[in-house]
Amino acid sequence: MVEIKEVKSKKEIKEFLNFPINLYKGNPNFVPPLYMDEKKIFSKNYVYLDQAEAIYYNAYKNGKIVGRISGIIQKASNLKNNEKRVRFIRFDSIDDYEVAEALFSSVEKWAKDKGMDTIVGPLGFSDLEREGLLIEGFDELSTFEEQYNYEYYQHLIEKYGFVKEVDWVERKLYYPKEKDERLERLTSIMMKRYHLKFGEAKNTSEFLRKYSDDFFEILDKTYSDIYGTVPFTENMKKMMISNFKLIVDVKRVAVIVDENNKVVCFGICFPSIAKAVQKSNGHLTIPGIFRIFKAIKNPEIIDLGLIGVLPEYQMRGISSALINEILKMLENGKVKYAETNLNLEDNYNIQNQWKAFDSVLHKRRRCYVKKID
């Protein structure tokens, strides 16, 4: 028999946080989140609780934890889309349908009592969190930004009655064997025509000081209609800036500004810290911190984080300048490849940008939906 407990005590919180670490022990492709960041979800002052509410459950069999899940009512998203949805996230389970059923039923009951009529996921508080269920690419190393899961998760979720809502695809981007020289010329022409230039910053702090306000303005404009997104709050902005200070290297960013130094386009790549975080199970030990800084300074892989273009510039070919800058990051061979992270499968505008590279579609993730009974 499966016992479900709402996570409240320090012991239960520790079990919730440690369960995936133990479940994936020895798996070469699982990359844990930073433990200190995950622990913050249980803080009364957690950054998202001004626009959402959440609940956390552990599942036990014979006194041993065998699964976990979180339910989130993202009020800002429901208001924006006129929906009554609950999101599930941080679903992890042994290969046992009884466990999965008990966890999903608990979230559904909580959500139904709150007036919700639909359950969807895996989706976090916002699209800045890990999201989507991996359904292809189980033999690939996860990026630090996204979640890995076992193949049997899909069976557990679909058996409960979930169906596909959207898919995301991910690609590895390699420097092309034959670079299209027209891209460089097109970039030069576009920059001159619209009186644009690349923004400069000596270090990450200067970059954030000069461009962060414009950066969030563009994100709100360009991401507002993308699946799963929510408006940025001031607390979310502070959290992102804090995270950027840790892993952003100005050599891996590109900012395009107009003649008034207003940002019109940006691209941010993150040095991959997946392997560094793997070795310390997400804990910031002294050796772990050293490995992270080493990965940031000399990355073998870069993860494409965020790309944004002001709407009035989207049809002017400006994004070609960003693609050209990413190509330069791969040109000397020190970086093996770039990973795109999640692109919606029907977002053809972004998909078409990767034609400048030699690319491999190597992962697919899915978000599921189900009406609450």
C-alpha positions as semicolon CSV with decimal commas, in nm:
position;residue;x (nm);y (nm);z (nm)
1;M;0,000;0,000;0,000
2;V;0,124;0,348;-0,088
3;E;0,120;0,619;0,179
4;I;0,115;0,983;0,065
5;K;0,236;1,257;0,298
6;E;0,235;1,630;0,244
7;V;0,592;1,751;0,289
8;K;0,614;1,962;0,605
9;S;0,884;1,848;0,847
10;K;1,258;1,895;0,803
11;K;1,292;1,517;0,761
12;E;1,029;1,509;0,487
13;I;1,188;1,806;0,309
14;K;1,524;1,630;0,313
15;E;1,365;1,313;0,176
16;F;1,193;1,512;-0,100
17;L;1,517;1,681;-0,205
18;N;1,734;1,370;-0,184
19;F;1,498;1,124;-0,354
20;P;1,603;1,197;-0,717
21;I;1,971;1,200;-0,616
22;N;1,932;0,847;-0,484
23;L;1,700;0,732;-0,763
24;Y;1,950;0,831;-1,033
25;K;2,264;0,731;-0,847
26;G;2,516;0,598;-1,099
27;N;2,320;0,725;-1,400
28;P;2,574;0,902;-1,626
29;N;2,318;1,132;-1,788
30;F;2,134;1,272;-1,486
31;V;2,240;1,622;-1,379
32;P;2,101;1,743;-1,045
33;P;2,001;2,102;-0,978
34;L;2,197;2,295;-0,720
35;Y;2,081;2,165;-0,383
36;M;2,084;2,511;-0,226
37;D;1,852;2,642;-0,498
38;E;1,610;2,350;-0,466
39;K;1,594;2,395;-0,090
40;K;1,461;2,749;-0,142
41;I;1,127;2,618;-0,272
42;F;1,032;2,545;0,089
43;S;1,105;2,899;0,205
44;K;0,807;3,118;0,298
45;N;0,977;3,396;0,101
46;Y;1,038;3,189;-0,213
47;V;1,050;3,415;-0,516
48;Y;0,741;3,275;-0,691
49;L;0,501;3,269;-0,398
50;D;0,381;3,622;-0,470
51;Q;0,206;3,487;-0,782
52;A;0,157;3,116;-0,712
53;E;0,091;2,855;-0,447
54;A;0,243;2,510;-0,426
55;I;0,215;2,180;-0,244
56;Y;0,466;1,897;-0,211
57;Y;0,405;1,527;-0,154
58;N;0,622;1,225;-0,075
59;A;0,511;0,867;-0,144
60;Y;0,615;0,582;0,088
61;K;0,600;0,203;0,079
62;N;0,687;0,010;0,394
63;G;0,822;0,329;0,545
64;K;1,062;0,394;0,254
65;I;1,025;0,691;0,018
66;V;0,945;0,571;-0,336
67;G;0,825;0,888;-0,508
68;R;0,759;1,260;-0,491
69;I;0,565;1,532;-0,672
70;S;0,481;1,902;-0,651
71;G;0,161;2,075;-0,753
72;I;0,162;2,443;-0,851
73;I;-0,127;2,679;-0,908
74;Q;0,038;2,951;-1,114
75;K;-0,213;3,232;-1,065
76;A;-0,044;3,475;-1,303
77;S;-0,054;3,219;-1,584
78;N;-0,415;3,125;-1,515
79;L;-0,515;3,490;-1,514
80;K;-0,327;3,562;-1,837
81;N;-0,478;3,264;-2,020
82;N;-0,819;3,258;-1,848
83;E;-0,759;2,902;-1,725
84;K;-0,805;2,696;-1,410
85;R;-0,494;2,483;-1,429
86;V;-0,266;2,316;-1,181
87;R;0,087;2,230;-1,289
88;F;0,276;1,924;-1,174
89;I;0,653;1,924;-1,151
90;R;0,932;1,742;-0,965
91;F;0,758;1,414;-1,035
92;D;0,994;1,128;-0,962
93;S;0,897;0,769;-0,891
94;I;1,018;0,415;-0,892
95;D;0,877;0,206;-1,178
96;D;0,549;0,136;-1,001
97;Y;0,215;0,261;-1,134
98;E;0,053;0,239;-0,792
99;V;0,301;0,499;-0,667
100;A;0,252;0,731;-0,966
101;E;-0,128;0,704;-0,944
102;A;-0,126;0,794;-0,575
103;L;0,094;1,098;-0,636
104;F;-0,109;1,234;-0,928
105;S;-0,436;1,171;-0,744
106;S;-0,311;1,371;-0,446
107;V;-0,227;1,671;-0,664
108;E;-0,561;1,644;-0,845
109;K;-0,757;1,636;-0,519
110;W;-0,570;1,941;-0,384
111;A;-0,625;2,129;-0,709
112;K;-0,993;2,034;-0,736
113;D;-1,051;2,166;-0,385
114;K;-0,893;2,492;-0,506
115;G;-1,134;2,514;-0,801
116;M;-0,899;2,390;-1,075
117;D;-1,028;2,180;-1,365
118;T;-0,713;2,076;-1,556
119;I;-0,372;1,933;-1,466
120;V;-0,071;1,992;-1,690
121;G;0,300;1,920;-1,674
122;P;0,579;1,875;-1,613
123;L;0,578;2,257;-1,577
124;G;0,739;2,464;-1,304
125;F;0,653;2,804;-1,161
126;S;0,780;2,960;-1,487
127;D;0,967;2,856;-1,798
128;L;1,288;2,954;-1,619
129;E;1,257;2,625;-1,432
130;R;1,315;2,275;-1,563
131;E;1,015;2,156;-1,760
132;G;0,895;1,884;-1,992
133;L;0,926;1,507;-1,978
134;L;1,217;1,357;-2,169
135;I;1,074;1,111;-2,423
136;E;1,372;1,084;-2,661
137;G;1,742;1,112;-2,588
138;F;1,783;0,898;-2,277
139;D;2,145;0,821;-2,366
140;E;2,239;1,191;-2,382
141;L;2,386;1,398;-2,101
142;S;2,125;1,636;-1,964
143;T;2,203;2,005;-1,962
144;F;2,219;2,176;-1,624
145;E;1,910;2,379;-1,716
146;E;1,686;2,080;-1,789
147;Q;1,567;1,766;-1,611
148;Y;1,655;1,406;-1,694
149;N;1,411;1,121;-1,634
150;Y;1,394;0,748;-1,686
151;E;1,216;0,609;-1,992
152;Y;0,942;0,443;-1,786
153;Y;0,808;0,781;-1,668
154;Q;0,622;0,821;-1,998
155;H;0,432;0,496;-1,941
156;L;0,338;0,595;-1,584
157;I;0,210;0,936;-1,693
158;E;0,018;0,818;-1,999
159;K;-0,139;0,526;-1,812
160;Y;-0,288;0,778;-1,571
161;G;-0,468;0,943;-1,865
162;F;-0,240;1,228;-1,965
163;V;-0,212;1,315;-2,334
164;K;0,033;1,531;-2,526
165;E;-0,017;1,906;-2,522
166;V;0,316;2,031;-2,665
167;D;0,661;1,897;-2,750
168;W;0,996;2,068;-2,734
169;V;1,300;1,957;-2,933
170;E;1,668;2,009;-2,856
171;R;1,965;2,016;-3,089
172;K;2,341;1,991;-3,079
173;L;2,492;2,265;-3,293
174;Y;2,835;2,215;-3,450
175;Y;3,050;2,454;-3,647
176;P;2,962;2,383;-4,012
177;K;3,206;2,206;-4,241
178;E;3,129;2,477;-4,496
179;K;3,032;2,811;-4,345
180;D;2,795;3,028;-4,547
181;E;2,996;3,348;-4,597
182;R;2,676;3,533;-4,684
183;L;2,586;3,536;-4,316
184;E;2,878;3,766;-4,234
185;R;2,785;4,001;-4,521
186;L;2,418;4,001;-4,426
187;T;2,509;4,086;-4,068
188;S;2,721;4,380;-4,182
189;I;2,449;4,511;-4,415
190;M;2,174;4,487;-4,151
191;M;2,383;4,655;-3,884
192;K;2,463;4,950;-4,111
193;R;2,113;4,982;-4,251
194;Y;1,951;5,014;-3,908
195;H;2,238;5,200;-3,739
196;L;2,311;4,919;-3,496
197;K;2,624;4,806;-3,317
198;F;2,732;4,542;-3,069
199;G;2,713;4,650;-2,706
200;E;3,031;4,620;-2,503
201;A;3,104;4,531;-2,140
202;K;3,431;4,457;-1,965
203;N;3,283;4,203;-1,727
204;T;2,956;4,042;-1,616
205;S;2,876;4,310;-1,357
206;E;2,911;4,587;-1,616
207;F;2,704;4,387;-1,866
208;L;2,419;4,348;-1,617
209;R;2,439;4,709;-1,503
210;K;2,421;4,844;-1,857
211;Y;2,173;4,608;-2,017
212;S;1,960;4,417;-1,764
213;D;1,662;4,659;-1,772
214;D;1,640;4,642;-2,152
215;F;1,700;4,269;-2,135
216;F;1,389;4,207;-1,922
217;E;1,180;4,446;-2,131
218;I;1,260;4,245;-2,443
219;L;1,195;3,915;-2,266
220;D;0,851;4,029;-2,157
221;K;0,767;4,142;-2,512
222;T;0,905;3,843;-2,702
223;Y;0,817;3,560;-2,462
224;S;0,471;3,673;-2,351
225;D;0,285;3,443;-2,593
226;I;0,519;3,145;-2,565
227;Y;0,380;2,835;-2,396
228;G;0,426;2,818;-2,019
229;T;0,564;3,168;-1,967
230;V;0,457;3,412;-1,697
231;P;0,523;3,786;-1,662
232;F;0,846;3,879;-1,486
233;T;0,816;4,015;-1,135
234;E;1,083;4,226;-0,967
235;N;1,177;3,929;-0,748
236;M;1,217;3,707;-1,054
237;K;1,445;3,967;-1,213
238;K;1,662;3,982;-0,900
239;M;1,686;3,603;-0,895
240;M;1,791;3,589;-1,262
241;I;2,054;3,858;-1,216
242;S;2,193;3,672;-0,914
243;N;2,212;3,349;-1,116
244;F;2,371;3,527;-1,413
245;K;2,648;3,662;-1,194
246;L;2,749;3,303;-1,120
247;I;2,766;3,157;-1,470
248;V;2,750;3,429;-1,737
249;D;3,077;3,503;-1,917
250;V;3,076;3,817;-2,133
251;K;3,261;3,618;-2,400
252;R;2,943;3,411;-2,438
253;V;2,691;3,693;-2,477
254;A;2,594;3,916;-2,766
255;V;2,399;4,239;-2,731
256;I;2,296;4,458;-3,022
257;V;2,204;4,820;-2,948
258;D;2,069;5,107;-3,157
259;E;2,224;5,451;-3,200
260;N;2,084;5,551;-2,857
261;N;2,242;5,243;-2,691
262;K;1,898;5,085;-2,646
263;V;1,912;4,704;-2,665
264;V;1,718;4,568;-2,964
265;C;1,849;4,213;-2,967
266;F;2,045;3,983;-2,737
267;G;2,168;3,628;-2,705
268;I;2,305;3,468;-2,390
269;C;2,495;3,140;-2,384
270;F;2,595;2,962;-2,065
271;P;2,911;2,757;-2,026
272;S;2,793;2,403;-1,952
273;I;2,842;2,319;-1,585
274;A;2,655;1,987;-1,611
275;K;2,954;1,758;-1,548
276;A;3,088;1,981;-1,272
277;V;2,756;1,974;-1,085
278;Q;2,719;1,600;-1,146
279;K;3,031;1,513;-0,950
280;S;2,916;1,686;-0,632
281;N;2,549;1,578;-0,658
282;G;2,446;1,941;-0,679
283;H;2,618;2,046;-0,356
284;L;2,849;2,350;-0,359
285;T;3,147;2,187;-0,194
286;I;3,488;2,353;-0,227
287;P;3,598;2,103;-0,496
288;G;3,256;2,145;-0,660
289;I;3,290;2,523;-0,675
290;F;3,639;2,485;-0,823
291;R;3,504;2,252;-1,096
292;I;3,222;2,495;-1,177
293;F;3,459;2,791;-1,215
294;K;3,689;2,579;-1,432
295;A;3,394;2,482;-1,655
296;I;3,287;2,846;-1,684
297;K;3,636;2,960;-1,782
298;N;3,710;2,684;-2,034
299;P;3,383;2,517;-2,141
300;E;3,375;2,213;-2,368
301;I;3,004;2,272;-2,432
302;I;2,792;2,585;-2,427
303;D;2,419;2,593;-2,358
304;L;2,202;2,841;-2,545
305;G;2,012;3,022;-2,277
306;L;1,795;3,307;-2,400
307;I;1,753;3,490;-2,728
308;G;1,532;3,795;-2,763
309;V;1,459;4,041;-3,043
310;L;1,231;4,343;-3,020
311;P;0,917;4,278;-3,230
312;E;0,987;4,570;-3,464
313;Y;1,325;4,416;-3,557
314;Q;1,218;4,052;-3,591
315;M;1,150;4,072;-3,966
316;R;1,466;4,267;-4,049
317;G;1,720;3,986;-4,040
318;I;1,883;4,108;-3,719
319;S;1,888;3,759;-3,566
320;S;2,148;3,666;-3,831
321;A;2,396;3,877;-3,636
322;L;2,335;3,669;-3,323
323;I;2,374;3,344;-3,514
324;N;2,701;3,472;-3,656
325;E;2,827;3,546;-3,303
326;I;2,736;3,195;-3,183
327;L;2,923;3,052;-3,481
328;K;3,231;3,248;-3,372
329;M;3,209;3,087;-3,028
330;L;3,247;2,746;-3,196
331;E;3,497;2,847;-3,461
332;N;3,828;2,774;-3,286
333;G;3,731;2,419;-3,189
334;K;3,781;2,465;-2,814
335;V;3,405;2,440;-2,767
336;K;3,284;2,108;-2,908
337;Y;2,924;2,209;-2,966
338;A;2,634;2,418;-2,840
339;E;2,305;2,284;-2,707
340;T;1,986;2,469;-2,786
341;N;1,788;2,354;-2,483
342;L;1,410;2,361;-2,538
343;N;1,255;2,488;-2,862
344;L;0,885;2,434;-2,921
345;E;0,850;2,194;-3,214
346;D;0,621;2,435;-3,400
347;N;0,837;2,744;-3,340
348;Y;0,971;2,747;-3,694
349;N;1,127;3,091;-3,659
350;I;1,379;2,963;-3,406
351;Q;1,416;2,624;-3,577
352;N;1,519;2,796;-3,900
353;Q;1,800;2,983;-3,723
354;W;1,993;2,659;-3,669
355;K;2,030;2,594;-4,045
356;A;2,358;2,787;-4,031
357;F;2,506;2,502;-3,824
358;D;2,564;2,133;-3,867
359;S;2,305;2,011;-3,621
360;V;2,165;1,694;-3,467
361;L;1,817;1,672;-3,315
362;H;1,898;1,456;-3,014
363;K;1,627;1,514;-2,750
364;R;1,254;1,560;-2,731
365;R;1,045;1,662;-2,430
366;R;0,671;1,662;-2,379
367;C;0,419;1,851;-2,169
368;Y;0,102;1,659;-2,089
369;V;-0,251;1,766;-2,008
370;K;-0,552;1,596;-1,846
371;K;-0,894;1,711;-1,728
372;I;-0,940;1,668;-1,353
373;D;-1,201;1,403;-1,278
